[in-house]
Amino acid sequence: MSNIDKVVLAYSGGLDTSVIVRWLQETYGCEVVTFTADIGQGEEVSPARAKAEALGVREIYIDDLREEYVRDFVFPMFRANAIYEGEYLLGTAIARPLIAKRLIEIANETGADAIAHGATGKGNDQVRFELGAYGLRPGIQVIAPWREWDLNSREKLMMYCEQHNIPVDFSSSKKQSPYSMDANLLHISYEGGMLEDPWAEAEEDMWRWSVSPEAAPEQATYTTITFERGDPVALDGDTMSPALLLETLNRLGGANGIGRLDIVENRYVGMKSRGCYETPGGTILLKAHRAIESITLDREVAHMKDSLMPRYAELIYNGYWWSPERRMLQAAIDESQQVVNGEVRLKLYKGSVSVAGRRSADSLFDGRIATFEDDAGAYDQRDAEGFIQLNALRLRIAADKGRKLI
Amino acid sequence: MSNIDKVVLAYSGGLDTSVIVRWLQETYGCEVVTFTADIGQGEEVSPARAKAEALGVREIYIDDLREEYVRDFVFPMFRANAIYEGEYLLGTAIARPLIAKRLIEIANETGADAIAHGATGKGNDQVRFELGAYGLRPGIQVIAPWREWDLNSREKLMMYCEQHNIPVDFSSSKKQSPYSMDANLLHISYEGGMLEDPWAEAEEDMWRWSVSPEAAPEQATYTTITFERGDPVALDGDTMSPALLLETLNRLGGANGIGRLDIVENRYVGMKSRGCYETPGGTILLKAHRAIESITLDREVAHMKDSLMPRYAELIYNGYWWSPERRMLQAAIDESQQVVNGEVRLKLYKGSVSVAGRRSADSLFDGRIATFEDDAGAYDQRDAEGFIQLNALRLRIAADKGRKLI
Amino acid sequence: MSNIDKVVLAYSGGLDTSVIVRWLQETYGCEVVTFTADIGQGEEVSPARAKAEALGVREIYIDDLREEYVRDFVFPMFRANAIYEGEYLLGTAIARPLIAKRLIEIANETGADAIAHGATGKGNDQVRFELGAYGLRPGIQVIAPWREWDLNSREKLMMYCEQHNIPVDFSSSKKQSPYSMDANLLHISYEGGMLEDPWAEAEEDMWRWSVSPEAAPEQATYTTITFERGDPVALDGDTMSPALLLETLNRLGGANGIGRLDIVENRYVGMKSRGCYETPGGTILLKAHRAIESITLDREVAHMKDSLMPRYAELIYNGYWWSPERRMLQAAIDESQQVVNGEVRLKLYKGSVSVAGRRSADSLFDGRIATFEDDAGAYDQRDAEGFIQLNALRLRIAADKGRKLI
Amino acid sequence: MSNIDKVVLAYSGGLDTSVIVRWLQETYGCEVVTFTADIGQGEEVSPARAKAEALGVREIYIDDLREEYVRDFVFPMFRANAIYEGEYLLGTAIARPLIAKRLIEIANETGADAIAHGATGKGNDQVRFELGAYGLRPGIQVIAPWREWDLNSREKLMMYCEQHNIPVDFSSSKKQSPYSMDANLLHISYEGGMLEDPWAEAEEDMWRWSVSPEAAPEQATYTTITFERGDPVALDGDTMSPALLLETLNRLGGANGIGRLDIVENRYVGMKSRGCYETPGGTILLKAHRAIESITLDREVAHMKDSLMPRYAELIYNGYWWSPERRMLQAAIDESQQVVNGEVRLKLYKGSVSVAGRRSADSLFDGRIATFEDDAGAYDQRDAEGFIQLNALRLRIAADKGRKLI
């Protein structure tokens, strides 16, 4: 057992992390500092104060990190059009580096020598928390109770509470869910329960952030997003802060049944896992960002971004936000976004989002050249022959020398 | 003017290519062989015979290439999950190499020394036809009338018809469309007209293959696709030929408003262009293929496929199907697909397609390990600590030596 | 302590692995099967039999794997021009998967339930052995004594020998070296000792396989390598087996001071380490392979190989030879090599190898087109204008709209 | 014939470009501005003034661009360790964008509406000049006489001189060479003549910048290069300007027979071509840059650079220096170089350059962890087990379900 005096715990106020507070106190004989963040999970964070106090915690941090989260993590990631394994918008992954950073900041402020978290030993989150922590403070110690203790069932946890007089309110609706859930401004996720059978369709009453497409309005909703340097800055002409904008998009998307996803994904720790996600605002945002890029980005820049994207998404999924390689890729991505300005008009209808228009003062779309009508000499069709001839040259030489392509 | 005796023309039977027949006869003084293919464009090809005969053509080829098209071009491409610029399913691009191949085969059979096509000098199709032709027969000559003549408006074309007694039926509905359209079993495309303004939303009556999401049934449709080695082989348990399967998916998708796309894309010849596409079956197929891969592919194979995909899609878009580099990538992709077997159940509803379940005898999803419940020792959570420690080591050493990540 | 009845040990016959035999017998109370392979390390393997017998081993495997090693591991890797971190020819990494495969085969033959190896917990080799073993037999148990015991110094090892009557011959020259060395037909490596200071130049008497460039002959040596499907098959016209060919190249290269390398590399386990390598034959082979590819490979295939190579090399370095992703890449690489046939003439002189000529019946070099003289119309210089115009189009449009490149 | 009033010509003062001056005057009836740059080609540029004057040129630019060339083009490229097709250091390619930029600057200053160059229609240089020009000034007109005129032999050129009283000095040694040569501070290149046979070894007297390895000193030369942010700033402790540093390295390298290269490369215009290059300083610099990176770069950053490098090199080779995609990649590369500081000691001997040592205040090499000796707990070998177990997990699950890797 390492010699730990003070530990900062990522504390939700729920059953699990309340048990962890006491377990840390007892097992390590150390002082516990709790840190509770509002990153848009949709639950009140203020009750965490009383709960922590009741557990004897003296240093209690409760932070509203919503703007920082969206501005410094979600939006930079969306500049890359990041999607993991063709589908997943990385809603859990992108929240972790912020928590890791804040845990270390608080450890530094409070003189703690360790941090602790409530992530299990089977998942990606432990990796994301800990890689971030080690990268930001290499000498930090990390306690991951789920990897250490034997309280590996709900029954054991509740018995522990009873034995240790932990005054947790067990009636919260979230805890009664059969699913393991996680939420922040970008998404809510569901795992476990009946989802452990990949053939079983998710039940309608599982979803919390969006109505079903069937229940969505019969009439389409249109909205216009304004982008500056690759980031959304206004909705339907109203300038909004990053968090407010994403919240508003979530509401719009959720009301129209947009952003549900049901996938089997590959975890960094080596197993496949079934996950369901609701990412209403993010789903709209990705479509819109691609659309504004489609008229403002150079072709080769766009293709280079597409070729780098899978690696970038993998980095974030695996927990390497706080890494020099992510910074290196981000430098390239951000360089490309200076010109990504303009407006995208979107149609939201019963689960789908489609682009109805895009325009920009930085548009590279040139109607004079693209036109099927007379282009008044803007483009000389005879250039195409030389273009084709030289692009074909290597193929012709090869064919001439007997190479077969069929 | 090159010395050309006989030319094989890709002949649709429409106005443009009928003019080309006569123009080739007059300009090059050569014999014209017409080739008309059914690749699922949804129009009768048999009338092309009478039209060609009326133009004095003696060698007339009319081929039903639907099965070959889907089996040897569409399905291999879908094994790669190919998408161009994040959106486009390559419905036009993938049909071109088949036409190029058949043009060369017919040129070889008929002793022709040239081929001709009706693609303009501004688009990608000329490149795709000609790269294919040169790669398959390096000494072939190519005539692209749109790059040569001055009949660059509808009026001039019609005057040419009148002057040369070309008996074309001008009443076909397609010709009255304000859009430039192209169709085959994978998709139908629309360009030009009001679409040349990227801010203008496509009009509802433009779309031909799908009902609007609003007009789709109020009740979701479920369907199950069976895959073998990465290719779909059955729908709802009925084994079908490739073309029949795709046709059936098109009908299902179209009826549910699925597969509409409105984008601005980057052409290989250097300009941006607005295109609208309907790809009902392909949109369903891509979703299903990704889903069956999600349980059968190894993680690193899946990620490698994702990293190669943009390049593969670019190759096909640019016209390099018949190239050694496409064959090289295809070898890697096909190697990965041996295990991509199983079933995917899909929900189609008012424009969106979602996965309701996936299962496979080759599934790598392991419920014993993934479970949130007791895994009976299938996974040792303590392994995660070493995994994280060594993955973090380089970051810790760097931080220890003063490197900053913020 | 797991319940292990029989373990197959990768046994060199040296001090360390002899101690491991006894330690396994004592610690696990299990039977030990020894496996000693000749992979061209340059030491007799037959003495291993008597040593193992003296330790009470009853099942002793001594295999000459040299041909299999070069044919099935070294040559396939060289088809990819694999280099790790710009310099390292992967001489250690590529031998490991063969050892792992043979350990599992012997475990299967002898009914063993575990394998053991003498690699330390700091290096890459443990990873390479164990990933291979788990991939080939998922239920195998692996014992890595260096990660378990406390015999972490030479003194403790020798005391252990004394206490346990291990009859090891301590006088072998290799053991007296201040360096940690490893050799096989592809290379010999040196680590540790004074090399742990990256500023210190390696001492001349460290190197064992090559003379110093200074001591090499004053006259250059020329040799010609013949390739078939990407693999070398003959030297100066003499057809040779894979192992004999590599041995001969090693002799030629070593005599001319070729193939020394001194680098700091990044280990998979997270640290940087200094390594010196002698790869005489491999250094020549890489140069020759690139040269034969230069005239036989299509440009885009060559570039695609170059872009895939770093990933391929990383896979092998990290120990993923036995993985589906390596097989996927290999499929692409092997597809490209069908045409890599012909001869390369090389000049070896005092540490450097240069190409003096290359020729092939499959050459794509076309003197008629490349010539600075009159090409008799093989190439139309006017095609270049269209080629440039269309490649420039996107840049011109952007500049026209005010984009700045400076 | 376009309406051109004034054209800026890249003028060497040699036969070809002198003919071009007159040909432009006569063919286009326009004024010619000459631009002659010293980029370290090793020939006096001042005589160009008198020659241009004799041809009636009134606006004559003669610039010493050596420092700008090395600082703003060569060094940024070396930060990427750029090599084309595994061998070529891009010595010609990297000089072209500077010339293109200067041509456009002068066109802007002098009010010219066109530029002209003496590159042929078969090579890469025309593409590099013109892409750069169009990207920097989209409306510029480009005249490439070699693609237009019929003076396609030396005899015709000389007859033209005679007919037009062009007072060119035909006795310069360069012009009598049987090779087509090009030189700048980074390299000298040779093409044509007997090199058009890829089997023929280059003759010793072709090489101009380096002695043969055989003729190099019997004693090795050691030198130390100091790097700051990825760029070399000092040799053996003497701080030098970029151009002086590269000149000095060229002298050192040339004297030791370093930097000769003989390859067949793939041109952008579609053909293979044989080229010989001498890049003495660049060859040393690349080795040194890799060595300083080996101790200062994070592993994943280094690998990412390696994976991006082939694309970056291809961009430069093909002429896309002045492009947004090159800028995007450069942003990533430059981000990585902030920490690339320190010293590399090199040994130069008879054609080869090897690393004798590297050190840096920013070194990430950690002797405490890497050591084979007791590391005092800096590294816990037991972490390796968890690391391997989780990296193997996907492979074990697959094997468990019957997947075969052999």
Coordinates of N, CA, C and O in Angstrom, one line a residue, chain A residues 269-331:
Chain A
V269 N -8.9 -1.6 -24.4 CA -8.4 -2.7 -23.6 C -8.6 -4.0 -24.2 O -8.3 -5.0 -23.6
G270 N -9.2 -4.1 -25.4 CA -9.1 -5.3 -26.2 C -10.4 -6.1 -26.4 O -10.4 -7.1 -27.1
M271 N -11.5 -5.6 -25.9 CA -12.8 -6.4 -26.1 C -13.7 -5.6 -27.0 O -13.6 -4.4 -27.1
K272 N -14.7 -6.3 -27.5 CA -15.8 -5.6 -28.2 C -16.9 -5.3 -27.2 O -17.1 -6.1 -26.2
S273 N -17.6 -4.2 -27.3 CA -18.7 -3.9 -26.4 C -19.8 -3.2 -27.1 O -19.6 -2.4 -28.1
R274 N -21.0 -3.5 -26.7 CA -22.2 -2.9 -27.3 C -22.5 -1.6 -26.6 O -22.5 -1.5 -25.4
G275 N -22.7 -0.5 -27.4 CA -23.0 0.7 -26.8 C -24.1 1.4 -27.5 O -24.2 1.4 -28.8
C276 N -25.0 2.1 -26.8 CA -26.0 2.9 -27.5 C -25.8 4.4 -27.0 O -25.4 4.6 -25.9
Y277 N -25.9 5.3 -28.0 CA -25.6 6.7 -27.7 C -26.7 7.6 -28.3 O -27.2 7.3 -29.3
E278 N -26.9 8.7 -27.6 CA -27.7 9.8 -28.1 C -26.8 11.0 -28.2 O -26.3 11.5 -27.2
T279 N -26.6 11.5 -29.4 CA -25.8 12.7 -29.6 C -26.5 13.7 -30.5 O -26.1 13.9 -31.6
P280 N -27.6 14.2 -30.1 CA -28.5 15.0 -31.0 C -27.8 16.2 -31.6 O -27.7 16.4 -32.8
G281 N -27.2 17.0 -30.7 CA -26.5 18.2 -31.2 C -25.3 17.9 -32.0 O -25.0 18.5 -33.0
G282 N -24.5 16.9 -31.5 CA -23.3 16.6 -32.2 C -23.6 16.0 -33.6 O -22.8 16.3 -34.5
T283 N -24.6 15.3 -33.7 CA -25.0 14.7 -35.0 C -25.3 15.8 -36.0 O -24.9 15.7 -37.2
I284 N -26.0 16.8 -35.6 CA -26.3 17.9 -36.4 C -25.0 18.7 -36.8 O -24.8 19.1 -37.9
L285 N -24.2 18.9 -35.7 CA -23.0 19.7 -35.9 C -22.0 19.1 -36.9 O -21.4 19.8 -37.7
L286 N -21.9 17.7 -36.8 CA -21.0 17.1 -37.7 C -21.4 17.3 -39.2 O -20.6 17.6 -40.1
K287 N -22.7 17.1 -39.4 CA -23.3 17.2 -40.8 C -23.0 18.7 -41.2 O -22.6 18.9 -42.4
A288 N -23.3 19.6 -40.4 CA -23.1 21.0 -40.7 C -21.7 21.4 -41.0 O -21.3 22.1 -41.9
H289 N -20.8 20.9 -40.1 CA -19.4 21.2 -40.3 C -18.8 20.7 -41.6 O -18.1 21.3 -42.3
R290 N -19.2 19.4 -41.9 CA -18.8 18.9 -43.2 C -19.3 19.7 -44.4 O -18.6 19.9 -45.4
A291 N -20.5 20.2 -44.2 CA -21.1 21.0 -45.3 C -20.4 22.4 -45.5 O -20.2 22.8 -46.6
I292 N -20.1 23.0 -44.4 CA -19.4 24.3 -44.5 C -18.0 24.1 -45.1 O -17.5 24.8 -45.9
E293 N -17.4 23.0 -44.6 CA -16.1 22.6 -45.2 C -16.2 22.3 -46.7 O -15.2 22.6 -47.5
S294 N -17.3 21.8 -47.1 CA -17.4 21.4 -48.5 C -17.2 22.5 -49.5 O -16.8 22.4 -50.6
I295 N -17.6 23.7 -49.0 CA -17.5 24.9 -50.0 C -16.3 25.8 -49.6 O -15.9 26.6 -50.5
T296 N -15.6 25.6 -48.5 CA -14.5 26.5 -48.1 C -13.2 25.8 -48.1 O -12.2 26.5 -48.2
L297 N -13.1 24.5 -48.0 CA -11.8 23.8 -47.9 C -11.3 23.5 -49.3 O -12.1 23.0 -50.2
D298 N -10.1 23.7 -49.5 CA -9.4 23.1 -50.7 C -9.6 21.6 -50.8 O -9.6 20.9 -49.7
R299 N -9.6 21.0 -52.0 CA -9.8 19.6 -52.1 C -8.8 18.8 -51.4 O -9.1 17.8 -50.6
E300 N -7.5 19.1 -51.6 CA -6.5 18.3 -51.0 C -6.4 18.4 -49.5 O -6.0 17.5 -48.8
V301 N -6.7 19.6 -49.0 CA -6.8 19.8 -47.6 C -7.9 18.9 -47.0 O -7.7 18.2 -46.0
A302 N -9.0 18.9 -47.7 CA -10.2 18.1 -47.2 C -9.8 16.6 -47.2 O -10.1 15.9 -46.3
H303 N -9.1 16.2 -48.3 CA -8.8 14.8 -48.3 C -7.7 14.4 -47.3 O -7.7 13.3 -46.7
M304 N -6.8 15.3 -47.1 CA -5.8 15.1 -46.1 C -6.4 15.0 -44.7 O -6.1 14.1 -43.9
K305 N -7.4 15.8 -44.4 CA -8.1 15.8 -43.2 C -8.8 14.4 -43.1 O -8.8 13.8 -42.0
D306 N -9.5 14.0 -44.1 CA -10.1 12.7 -44.1 C -9.2 11.5 -43.8 O -9.5 10.6 -43.1
S307 N -8.0 11.7 -44.4 CA -7.0 10.6 -44.2 C -6.4 10.6 -42.8 O -6.0 9.6 -42.2
L308 N -6.3 11.8 -42.1 CA -5.8 11.8 -40.8 C -6.9 11.5 -39.7 O -6.6 11.2 -38.6
M309 N -8.1 11.7 -40.1 CA -9.2 11.6 -39.1 C -9.3 10.3 -38.3 O -9.4 10.3 -37.1
P310 N -9.2 9.2 -39.0 CA -9.3 7.9 -38.2 C -8.2 7.8 -37.1 O -8.5 7.4 -36.0
R311 N -7.0 8.3 -37.4 CA -6.0 8.3 -36.4 C -6.3 9.2 -35.3 O -6.1 8.9 -34.1
Y312 N -6.8 10.4 -35.6 CA -7.1 11.4 -34.6 C -8.3 10.9 -33.7 O -8.2 11.0 -32.5
A313 N -9.3 10.3 -34.3 CA -10.4 9.8 -33.5 C -9.9 8.6 -32.6 O -10.3 8.6 -31.5
E314 N -9.0 7.8 -33.1 CA -8.5 6.7 -32.3 C -7.7 7.3 -31.1 O -7.8 6.7 -30.0
L315 N -6.9 8.3 -31.4 CA -6.2 8.9 -30.3 C -7.1 9.4 -29.1 O -6.8 9.2 -28.0
I316 N -8.2 10.0 -29.5 CA -9.1 10.5 -28.5 C -9.8 9.4 -27.8 O -10.0 9.3 -26.6
Y317 N -10.3 8.4 -28.6 CA -10.9 7.2 -28.0 C -10.0 6.5 -27.0 O -10.5 6.2 -25.9
N318 N -8.8 6.4 -27.4 CA -7.9 5.6 -26.5 C -7.4 6.4 -25.3 O -6.7 5.8 -24.4
G319 N -7.6 7.7 -25.3 CA -7.2 8.5 -24.1 C -6.0 9.3 -24.3 O -5.4 9.8 -23.3
Y320 N -5.6 9.6 -25.5 CA -4.4 10.4 -25.7 C -4.6 11.8 -26.1 O -3.9 12.4 -26.9
W321 N -5.7 12.4 -25.6 CA -5.9 13.8 -25.8 C -4.7 14.6 -25.3 O -4.1 15.5 -26.0
W322 N -4.2 14.3 -24.1 CA -3.0 15.0 -23.6 C -1.8 14.3 -24.0 O -1.2 13.5 -23.3
S323 N -1.5 14.5 -25.3 CA -0.3 13.8 -25.8 C 0.3 14.7 -26.9 O -0.4 15.5 -27.5
P324 N 1.6 14.6 -27.1 CA 2.2 15.5 -28.2 C 1.7 15.1 -29.6 O 1.7 16.0 -30.4
E325 N 1.3 13.8 -29.8 CA 0.9 13.5 -31.1 C -0.5 14.1 -31.4 O -0.8 14.5 -32.5
R326 N -1.4 14.2 -30.4 CA -2.6 14.9 -30.6 C -2.4 16.3 -30.9 O -3.1 16.9 -31.8
R327 N -1.5 16.9 -30.2 CA -1.2 18.4 -30.4 C -0.7 18.6 -31.9 O -1.0 19.6 -32.5
M328 N 0.1 17.6 -32.3 CA 0.7 17.7 -33.7 C -0.4 17.7 -34.7 O -0.5 18.5 -35.6
L329 N -1.3 16.7 -34.6 CA -2.4 16.6 -35.5 C -3.3 17.8 -35.4 O -3.8 18.4 -36.4
Q330 N -3.6 18.3 -34.1 CA -4.4 19.4 -34.0 C -3.9 20.7 -34.7 O -4.6 21.5 -35.2
A331 N -2.5 20.8 -34.6 CA -1.9 21.9 -35.3 C -2.3 21.9 -36.8 O -2.6 23.0 -37.4

